Tab-separated table of C-alpha atoms in Angstrom:
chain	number	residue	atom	x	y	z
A	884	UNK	CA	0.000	0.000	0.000
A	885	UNK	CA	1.182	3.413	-1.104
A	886	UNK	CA	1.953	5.909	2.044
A	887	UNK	CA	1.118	9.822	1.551
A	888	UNK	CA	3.306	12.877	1.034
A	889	UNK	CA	2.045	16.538	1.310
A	890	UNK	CA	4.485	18.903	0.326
A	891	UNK	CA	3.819	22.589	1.160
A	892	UNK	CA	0.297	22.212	1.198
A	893	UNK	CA	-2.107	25.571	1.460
A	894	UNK	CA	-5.748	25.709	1.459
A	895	UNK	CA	-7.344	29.069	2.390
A	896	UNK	CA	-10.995	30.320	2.544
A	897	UNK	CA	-11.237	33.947	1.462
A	898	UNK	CA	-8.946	35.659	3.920
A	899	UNK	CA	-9.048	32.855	6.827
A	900	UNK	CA	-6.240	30.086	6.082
A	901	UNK	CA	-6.517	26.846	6.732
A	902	UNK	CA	-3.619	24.806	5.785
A	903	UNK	CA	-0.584	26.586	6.192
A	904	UNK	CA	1.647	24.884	4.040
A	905	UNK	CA	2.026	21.763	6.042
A	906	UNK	CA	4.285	19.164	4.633
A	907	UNK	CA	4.132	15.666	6.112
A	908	UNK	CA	4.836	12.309	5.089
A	909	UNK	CA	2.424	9.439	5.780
A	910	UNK	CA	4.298	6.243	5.861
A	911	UNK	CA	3.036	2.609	3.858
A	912	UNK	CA	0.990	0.873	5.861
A	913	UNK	CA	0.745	3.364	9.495
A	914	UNK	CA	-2.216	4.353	10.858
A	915	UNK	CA	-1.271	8.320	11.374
A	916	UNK	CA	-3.817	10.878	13.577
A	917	UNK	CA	-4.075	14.426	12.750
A	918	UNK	CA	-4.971	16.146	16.247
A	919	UNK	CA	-6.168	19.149	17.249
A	920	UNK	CA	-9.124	21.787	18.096
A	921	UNK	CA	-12.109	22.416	16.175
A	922	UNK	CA	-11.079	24.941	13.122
A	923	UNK	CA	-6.761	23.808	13.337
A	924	UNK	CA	-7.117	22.472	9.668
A	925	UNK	CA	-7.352	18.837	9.994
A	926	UNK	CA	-10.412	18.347	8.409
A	927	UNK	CA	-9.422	20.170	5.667
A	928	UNK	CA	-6.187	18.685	5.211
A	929	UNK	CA	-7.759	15.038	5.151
A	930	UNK	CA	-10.377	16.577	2.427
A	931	UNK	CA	-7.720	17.799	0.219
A	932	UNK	CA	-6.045	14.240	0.439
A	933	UNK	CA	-9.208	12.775	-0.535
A	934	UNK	CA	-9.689	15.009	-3.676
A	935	UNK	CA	-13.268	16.720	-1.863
A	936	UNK	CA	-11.236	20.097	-1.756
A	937	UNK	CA	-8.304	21.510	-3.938
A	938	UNK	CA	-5.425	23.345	-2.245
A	939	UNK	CA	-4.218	26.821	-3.352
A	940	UNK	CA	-0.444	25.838	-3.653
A	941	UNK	CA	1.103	22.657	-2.485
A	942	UNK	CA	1.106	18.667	-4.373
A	943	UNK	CA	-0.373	15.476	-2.717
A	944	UNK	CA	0.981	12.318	-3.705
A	945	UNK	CA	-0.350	8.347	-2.999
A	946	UNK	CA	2.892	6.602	-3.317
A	947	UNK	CA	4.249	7.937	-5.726
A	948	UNK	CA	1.492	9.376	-7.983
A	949	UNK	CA	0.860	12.793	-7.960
A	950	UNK	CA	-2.660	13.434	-7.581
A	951	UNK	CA	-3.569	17.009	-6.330
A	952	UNK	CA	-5.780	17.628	-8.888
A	953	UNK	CA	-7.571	14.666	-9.762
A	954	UNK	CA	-10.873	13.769	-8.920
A	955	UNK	CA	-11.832	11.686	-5.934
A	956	UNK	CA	-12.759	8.558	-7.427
A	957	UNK	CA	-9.268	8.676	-9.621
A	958	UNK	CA	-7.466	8.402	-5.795
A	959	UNK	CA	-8.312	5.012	-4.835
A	960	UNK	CA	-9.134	6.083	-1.335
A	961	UNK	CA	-11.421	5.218	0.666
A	962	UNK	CA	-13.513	7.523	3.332
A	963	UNK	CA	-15.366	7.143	6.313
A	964	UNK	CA	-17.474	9.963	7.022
A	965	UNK	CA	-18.227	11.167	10.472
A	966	UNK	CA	-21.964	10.983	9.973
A	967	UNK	CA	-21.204	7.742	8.091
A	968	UNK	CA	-23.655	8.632	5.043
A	969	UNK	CA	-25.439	5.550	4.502
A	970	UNK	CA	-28.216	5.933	1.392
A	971	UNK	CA	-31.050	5.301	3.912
A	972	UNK	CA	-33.447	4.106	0.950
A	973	UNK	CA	-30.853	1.088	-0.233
A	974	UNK	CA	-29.922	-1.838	1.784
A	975	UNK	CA	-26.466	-2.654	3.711
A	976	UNK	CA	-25.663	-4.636	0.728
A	977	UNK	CA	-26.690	-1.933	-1.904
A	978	UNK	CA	-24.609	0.812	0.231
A	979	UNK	CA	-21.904	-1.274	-0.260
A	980	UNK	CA	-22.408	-2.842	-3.636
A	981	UNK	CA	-22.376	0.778	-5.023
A	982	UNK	CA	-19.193	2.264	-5.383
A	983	UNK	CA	-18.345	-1.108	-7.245
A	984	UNK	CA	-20.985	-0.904	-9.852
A	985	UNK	CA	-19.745	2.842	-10.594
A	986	UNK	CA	-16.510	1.167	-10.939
A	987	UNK	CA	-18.462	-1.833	-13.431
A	988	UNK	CA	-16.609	-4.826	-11.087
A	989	UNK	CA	-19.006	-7.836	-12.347
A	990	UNK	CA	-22.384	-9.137	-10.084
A	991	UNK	CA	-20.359	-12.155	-9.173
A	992	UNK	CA	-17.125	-10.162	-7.823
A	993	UNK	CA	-19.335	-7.653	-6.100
A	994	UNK	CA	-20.833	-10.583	-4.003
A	995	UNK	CA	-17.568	-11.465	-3.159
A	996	UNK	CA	-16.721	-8.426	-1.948
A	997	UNK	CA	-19.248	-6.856	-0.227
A	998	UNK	CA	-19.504	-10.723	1.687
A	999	UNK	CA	-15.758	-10.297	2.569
A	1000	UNK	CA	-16.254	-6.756	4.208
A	1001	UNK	CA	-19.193	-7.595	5.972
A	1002	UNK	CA	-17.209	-10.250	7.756
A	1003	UNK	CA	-14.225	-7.653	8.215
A	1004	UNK	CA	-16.665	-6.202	10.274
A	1005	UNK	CA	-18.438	-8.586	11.747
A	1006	UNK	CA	-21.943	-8.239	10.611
A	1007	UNK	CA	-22.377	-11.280	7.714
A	1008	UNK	CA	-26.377	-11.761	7.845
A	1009	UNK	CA	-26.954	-8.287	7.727
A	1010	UNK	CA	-27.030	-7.424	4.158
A	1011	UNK	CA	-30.291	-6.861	3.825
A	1012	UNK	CA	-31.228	-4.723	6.434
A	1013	UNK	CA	-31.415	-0.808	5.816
A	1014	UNK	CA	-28.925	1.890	8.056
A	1015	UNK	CA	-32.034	2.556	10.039
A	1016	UNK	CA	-32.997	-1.071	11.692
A	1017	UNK	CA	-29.160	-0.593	12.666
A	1018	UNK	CA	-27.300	0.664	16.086
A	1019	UNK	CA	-25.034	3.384	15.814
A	1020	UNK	CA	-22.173	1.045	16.293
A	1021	UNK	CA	-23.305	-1.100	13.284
A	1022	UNK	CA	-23.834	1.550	10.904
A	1023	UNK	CA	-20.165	2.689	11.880
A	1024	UNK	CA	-18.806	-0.576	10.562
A	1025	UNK	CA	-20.971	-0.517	7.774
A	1026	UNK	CA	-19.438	2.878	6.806
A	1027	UNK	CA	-16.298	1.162	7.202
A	1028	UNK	CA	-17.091	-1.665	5.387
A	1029	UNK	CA	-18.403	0.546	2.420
A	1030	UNK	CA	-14.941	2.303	2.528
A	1031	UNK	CA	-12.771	-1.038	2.391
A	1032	UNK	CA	-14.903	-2.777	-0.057
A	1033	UNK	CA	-13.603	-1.164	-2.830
A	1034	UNK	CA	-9.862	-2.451	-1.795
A	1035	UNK	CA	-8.729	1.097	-1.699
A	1036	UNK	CA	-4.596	2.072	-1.462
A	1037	UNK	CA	-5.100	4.286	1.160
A	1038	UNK	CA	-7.951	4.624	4.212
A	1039	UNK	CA	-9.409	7.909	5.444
A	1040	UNK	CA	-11.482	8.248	8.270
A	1041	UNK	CA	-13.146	11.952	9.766
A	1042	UNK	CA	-14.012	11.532	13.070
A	1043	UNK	CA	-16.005	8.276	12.979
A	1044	UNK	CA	-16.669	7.574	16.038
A	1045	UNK	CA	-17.565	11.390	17.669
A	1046	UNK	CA	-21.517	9.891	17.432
A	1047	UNK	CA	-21.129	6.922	19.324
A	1048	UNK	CA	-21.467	6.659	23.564
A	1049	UNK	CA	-18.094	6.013	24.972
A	1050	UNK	CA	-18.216	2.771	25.800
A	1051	UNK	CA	-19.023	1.913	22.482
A	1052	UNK	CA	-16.163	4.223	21.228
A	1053	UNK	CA	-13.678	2.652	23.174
A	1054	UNK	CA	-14.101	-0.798	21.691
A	1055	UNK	CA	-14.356	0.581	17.733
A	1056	UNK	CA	-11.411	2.236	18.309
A	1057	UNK	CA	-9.170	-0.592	18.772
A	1058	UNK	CA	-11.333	-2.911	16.230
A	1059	UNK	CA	-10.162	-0.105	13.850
A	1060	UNK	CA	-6.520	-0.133	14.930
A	1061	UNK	CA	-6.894	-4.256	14.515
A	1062	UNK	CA	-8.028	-3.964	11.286
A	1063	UNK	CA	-6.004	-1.525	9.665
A	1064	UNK	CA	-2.906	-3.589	10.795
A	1065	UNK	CA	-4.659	-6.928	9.607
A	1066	UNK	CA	-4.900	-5.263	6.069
A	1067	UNK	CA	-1.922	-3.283	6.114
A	1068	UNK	CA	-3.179	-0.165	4.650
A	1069	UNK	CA	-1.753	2.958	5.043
A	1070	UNK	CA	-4.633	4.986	7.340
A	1071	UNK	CA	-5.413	8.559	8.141
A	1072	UNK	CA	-7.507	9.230	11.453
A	1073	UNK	CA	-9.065	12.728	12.039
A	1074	UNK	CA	-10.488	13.489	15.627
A	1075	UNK	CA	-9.918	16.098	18.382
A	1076	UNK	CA	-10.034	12.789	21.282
A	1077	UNK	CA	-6.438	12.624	22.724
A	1078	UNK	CA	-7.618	9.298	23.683
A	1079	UNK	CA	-8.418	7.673	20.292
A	1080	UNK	CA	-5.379	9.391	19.176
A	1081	UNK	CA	-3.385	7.638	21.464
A	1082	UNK	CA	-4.940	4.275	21.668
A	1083	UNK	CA	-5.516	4.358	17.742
A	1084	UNK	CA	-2.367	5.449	16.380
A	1085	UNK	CA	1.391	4.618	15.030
A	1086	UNK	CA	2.408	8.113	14.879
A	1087	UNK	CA	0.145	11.466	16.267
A	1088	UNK	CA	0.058	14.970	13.972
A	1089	UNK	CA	-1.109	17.617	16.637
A	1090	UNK	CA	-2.159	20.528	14.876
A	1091	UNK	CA	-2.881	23.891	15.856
A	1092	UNK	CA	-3.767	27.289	13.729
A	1093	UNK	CA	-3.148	25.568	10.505
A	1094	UNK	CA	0.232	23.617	10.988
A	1095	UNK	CA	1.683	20.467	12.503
A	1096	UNK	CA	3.090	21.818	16.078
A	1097	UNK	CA	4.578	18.078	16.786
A	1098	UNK	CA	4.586	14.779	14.908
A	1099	UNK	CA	5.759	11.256	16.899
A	1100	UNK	CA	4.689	8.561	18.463
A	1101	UNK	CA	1.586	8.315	21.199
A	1102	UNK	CA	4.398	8.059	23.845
A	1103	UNK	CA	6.563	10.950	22.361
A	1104	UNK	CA	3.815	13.353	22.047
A	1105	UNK	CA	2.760	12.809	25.531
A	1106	UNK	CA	5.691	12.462	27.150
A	1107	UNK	CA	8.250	15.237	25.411
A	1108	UNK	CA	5.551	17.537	23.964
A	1109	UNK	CA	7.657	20.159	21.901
A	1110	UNK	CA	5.366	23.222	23.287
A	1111	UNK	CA	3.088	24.629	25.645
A	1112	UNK	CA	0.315	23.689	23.228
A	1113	UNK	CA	0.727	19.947	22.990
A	1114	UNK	CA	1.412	19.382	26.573
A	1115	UNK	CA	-1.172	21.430	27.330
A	1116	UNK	CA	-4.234	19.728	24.842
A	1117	UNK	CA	-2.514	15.764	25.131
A	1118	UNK	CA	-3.758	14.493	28.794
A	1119	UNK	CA	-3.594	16.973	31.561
A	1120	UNK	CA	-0.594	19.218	32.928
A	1121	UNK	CA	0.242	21.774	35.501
A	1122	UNK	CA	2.409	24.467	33.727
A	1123	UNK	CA	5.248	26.504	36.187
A	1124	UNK	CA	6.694	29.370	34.847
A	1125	UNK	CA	10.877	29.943	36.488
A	1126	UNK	CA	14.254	30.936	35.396
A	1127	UNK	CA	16.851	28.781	36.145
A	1128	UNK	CA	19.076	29.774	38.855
A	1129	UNK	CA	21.586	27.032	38.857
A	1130	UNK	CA	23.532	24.468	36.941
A	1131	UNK	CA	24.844	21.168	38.297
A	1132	UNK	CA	27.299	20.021	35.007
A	1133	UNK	CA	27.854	16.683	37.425
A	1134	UNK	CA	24.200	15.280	37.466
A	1135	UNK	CA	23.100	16.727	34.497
A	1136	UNK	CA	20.916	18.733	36.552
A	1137	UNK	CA	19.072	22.378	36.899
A	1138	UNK	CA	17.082	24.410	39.223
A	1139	UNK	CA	14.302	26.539	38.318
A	1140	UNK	CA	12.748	28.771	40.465
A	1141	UNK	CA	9.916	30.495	40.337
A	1142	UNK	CA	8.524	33.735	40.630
A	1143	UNK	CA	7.846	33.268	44.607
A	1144	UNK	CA	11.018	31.544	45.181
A	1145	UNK	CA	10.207	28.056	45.090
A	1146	UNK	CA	12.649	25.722	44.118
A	1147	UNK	CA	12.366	22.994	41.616
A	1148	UNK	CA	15.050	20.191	40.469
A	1149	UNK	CA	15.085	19.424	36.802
A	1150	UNK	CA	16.718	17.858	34.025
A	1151	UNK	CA	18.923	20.560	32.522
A	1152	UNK	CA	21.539	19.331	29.931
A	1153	UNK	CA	20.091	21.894	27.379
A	1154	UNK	CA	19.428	24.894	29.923
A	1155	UNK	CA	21.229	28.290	29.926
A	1156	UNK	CA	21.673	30.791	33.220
A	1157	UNK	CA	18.915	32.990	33.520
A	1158	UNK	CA	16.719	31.201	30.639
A	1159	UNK	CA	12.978	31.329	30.927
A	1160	UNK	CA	11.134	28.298	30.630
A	1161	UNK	CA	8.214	26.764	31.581
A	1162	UNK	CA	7.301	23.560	33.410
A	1163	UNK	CA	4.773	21.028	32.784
A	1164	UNK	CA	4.021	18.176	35.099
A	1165	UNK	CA	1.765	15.466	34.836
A	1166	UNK	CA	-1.113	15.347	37.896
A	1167	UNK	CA	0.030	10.838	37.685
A	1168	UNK	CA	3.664	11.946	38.276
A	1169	UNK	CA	3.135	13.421	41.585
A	1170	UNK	CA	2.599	11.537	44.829
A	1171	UNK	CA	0.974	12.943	47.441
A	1172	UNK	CA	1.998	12.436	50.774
A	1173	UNK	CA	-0.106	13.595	54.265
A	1174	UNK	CA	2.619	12.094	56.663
A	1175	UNK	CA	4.998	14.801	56.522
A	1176	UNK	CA	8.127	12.799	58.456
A	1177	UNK	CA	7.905	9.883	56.128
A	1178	UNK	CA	11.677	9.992	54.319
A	1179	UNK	CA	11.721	10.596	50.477
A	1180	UNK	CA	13.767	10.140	47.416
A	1181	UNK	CA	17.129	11.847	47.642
A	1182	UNK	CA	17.116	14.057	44.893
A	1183	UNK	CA	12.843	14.614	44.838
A	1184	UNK	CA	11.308	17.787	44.330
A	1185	UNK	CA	9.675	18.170	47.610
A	1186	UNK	CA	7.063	20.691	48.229
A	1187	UNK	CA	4.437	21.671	50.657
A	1188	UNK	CA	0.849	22.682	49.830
A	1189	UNK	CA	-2.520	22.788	50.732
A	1190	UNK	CA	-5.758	21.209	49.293
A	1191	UNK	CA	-7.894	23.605	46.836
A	1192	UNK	CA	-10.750	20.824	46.077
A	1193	UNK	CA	-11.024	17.229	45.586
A	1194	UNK	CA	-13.150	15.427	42.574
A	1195	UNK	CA	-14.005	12.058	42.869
A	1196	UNK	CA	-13.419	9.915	39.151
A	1197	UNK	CA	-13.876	6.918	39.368
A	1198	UNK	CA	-10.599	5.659	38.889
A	1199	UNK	CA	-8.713	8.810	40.842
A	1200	UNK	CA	-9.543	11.412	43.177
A	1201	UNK	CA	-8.191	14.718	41.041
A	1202	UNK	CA	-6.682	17.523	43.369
A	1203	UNK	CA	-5.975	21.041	43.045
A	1204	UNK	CA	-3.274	21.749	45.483
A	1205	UNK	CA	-1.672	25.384	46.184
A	1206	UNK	CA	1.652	25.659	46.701
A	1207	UNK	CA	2.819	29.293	47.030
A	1208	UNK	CA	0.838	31.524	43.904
A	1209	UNK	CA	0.333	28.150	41.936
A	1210	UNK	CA	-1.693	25.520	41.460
A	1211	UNK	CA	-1.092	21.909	40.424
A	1212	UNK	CA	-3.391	19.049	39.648
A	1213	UNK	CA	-2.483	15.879	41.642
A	1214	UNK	CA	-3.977	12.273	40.904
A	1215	UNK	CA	-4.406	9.665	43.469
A	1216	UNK	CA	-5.341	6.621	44.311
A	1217	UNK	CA	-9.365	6.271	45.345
A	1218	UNK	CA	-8.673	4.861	48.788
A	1219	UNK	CA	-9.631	7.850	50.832
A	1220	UNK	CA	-10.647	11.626	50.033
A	1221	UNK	CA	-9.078	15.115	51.651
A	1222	UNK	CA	-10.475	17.646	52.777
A	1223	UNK	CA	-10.320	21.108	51.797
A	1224	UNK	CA	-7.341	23.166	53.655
A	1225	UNK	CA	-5.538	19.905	54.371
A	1226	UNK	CA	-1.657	20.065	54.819
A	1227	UNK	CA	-0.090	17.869	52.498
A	1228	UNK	CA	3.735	17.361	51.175
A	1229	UNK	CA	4.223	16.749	47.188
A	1230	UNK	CA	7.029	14.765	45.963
A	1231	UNK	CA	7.759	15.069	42.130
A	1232	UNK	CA	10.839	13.301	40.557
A	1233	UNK	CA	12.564	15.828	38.671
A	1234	UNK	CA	13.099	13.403	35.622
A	1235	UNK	CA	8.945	13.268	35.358
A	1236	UNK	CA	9.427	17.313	35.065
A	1237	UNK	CA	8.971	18.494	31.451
A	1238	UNK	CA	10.865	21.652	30.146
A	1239	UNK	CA	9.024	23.733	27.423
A	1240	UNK	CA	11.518	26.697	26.716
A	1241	UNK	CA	10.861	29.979	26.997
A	1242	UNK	CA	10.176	31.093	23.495
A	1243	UNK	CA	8.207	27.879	22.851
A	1244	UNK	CA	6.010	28.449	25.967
A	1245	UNK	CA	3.295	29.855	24.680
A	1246	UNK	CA	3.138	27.977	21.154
């Protein structure tokens, strides 16, 4: 299966733009997510690959055809809409069956087909139903059944699942994932869920304003974000604003301290004396700690605060705790619930302590 290059692509819409000249490469056979806020362009990049709009400047290639300006159904793609867009007067088989007869593939090969995508999905027996004696769920696979059936190079999907409950969401998400990799087709994922993004994908595109702010893996994105922005919109962070005060050239660390002279270990290979930069830290870094003389890791951040509010999850109680003119989120265990103005003692390994500089900070 081809993969998918965009080179300098630009798509504007009178004076708004929408695109701004993005160039990415989509490698053969990886399912790649473009992430990001209503309005950041992904939509519209995904509808230029699949031929619906045409950019301004820029070329799109599938493999290695160039295909900017040709027609959808010259792009062997195939496209899952969000709303799924099922003819509601033709049955699951005609929906299927009907990109195939625009393409003139014979009655026998068509039954073939549209039998071998229903079991893809799991729904042989339902051919003759219509979309609306379906669930939700089913007419999602039947939208991605319709897509696949036509064997196309390349797999696009705009935010498929955003009508489904989340339970249901959860489970499509990795029977998509399974899929893609059983059929080894190159895929492209729109949605603005961090968690489908990370549970779905081989490699993350987190846009913002137009452009790709940070391409890698789930784990990269999350855990090295390259600005404020990403750390900021993938999972939840705590951002500290310091300049560092010190360098320690022997352990490879830094202190940062902030504007009300708090004091905060980090990693600092990279740092300067002086620089600005801003913190992020994860509320499932931090431990939270009532006993006070209990020892602690050596070189631990250590920090006293008090509770702001407690939120019961489900899976955590989420804290906002004050320490000096800040705040930070803290995530705990469900075993017992604090009270508001509570003394407590934070420990935060500086390694778990992510440094967005200065001129990236507010990206």
């Amino acid at each position: 299966m081809p993969g998918v290059r965009l080179v300098n692509l630009l798509k504007q819409f009178g004076k708004t733009i929408a695109v701004d000249r993005i160039r990415l490469d989509i490698e053969d056979g990886e399912i790649l997510t473009m992430l990001g806020p209503s309005g950041c362009g992904k939509t519209t990049t995904l509808r230029c690959i699949a031929g619906f709009l045409i950019p301004d400047e820029g070329e799109i290639y599938l493999g290695n055809q160039h295909v900017t300006t040709l027609p959808p159904e010259q792009r062997d793609i195939g496209f899952v809409f969000q709303n799924y867009a099922l003819w509601p007067h033709m049955t699951v088989y005609d929906n299927l069956a009907f990109g195939l007869r625009l393409r003139q593939i014979s009655k026998t090969e068509i039954k073939t087909r549209v039998d071998n995508a229903l079991a893809m999905v799991r729904l042989s027996g339902f051919a003759e139903r219509y979309p609306r004696q379906l669930s939700g769920g089913q007419q999602q696979r039947i939208a991605l059944a319709r897509a696949l059936v036509i064997e196309p190079n390349v797999l696009l999907l705009d935010e498929p699942l955003s009508n489904l409950d989340a339970q249901l969401r959860e489970e499509m998400r990795f029977e998509i994932r399974e899929l893609q990799k059983r059929l080894g087709i190159t895929a492209v994922y729109v949605t603005h869920d961090q968690a489908e993004a990370l549970a779905l994908s081989d490699r993350i595109a987190v846009m913002n304003k137009g452009v790709i702010t940070q391409i890698g893996t789930p784990e990269q994105i999350y855990n090295q974000p390259s600005n404020r922005f990403v750390a900021g919109f993938i999972g939840l962070s705590s951002f500290v604003e310091g300049t560092v005060t010190q360098l320690n050239q022997a352990n490879g660390c830094a202190v940062v301290t902030t504007s009300d002279q708090v004091n905060l270990r980090v990693p600092g290979d990279h740092l300067s004396p002086q620089q600005k930069v801003t913190l992020a830290i994860r509320p499932e870094y931090i431990t939270l700690k009532k006993n006070m003389t209990e020892a602690v890791p050596e070189q631990a951040n250590v920090l006293e605060g008090e509770v702001i509010r407690a939120a019961y999850l489900g899976d955590v109680i989420d804290y906002r705790i004050s320490i000096g003119q800040w705040v930070l989120r803290v995530h705990t265990p469900t075993d017992s619930i604090l009270p508001a103005g509570e003394k407590v003692q934070l420990i935060i390994p500086p390694e778990r302590i992510t440094l967005i500089p200065g001129d990236l900070g507010q990206s």
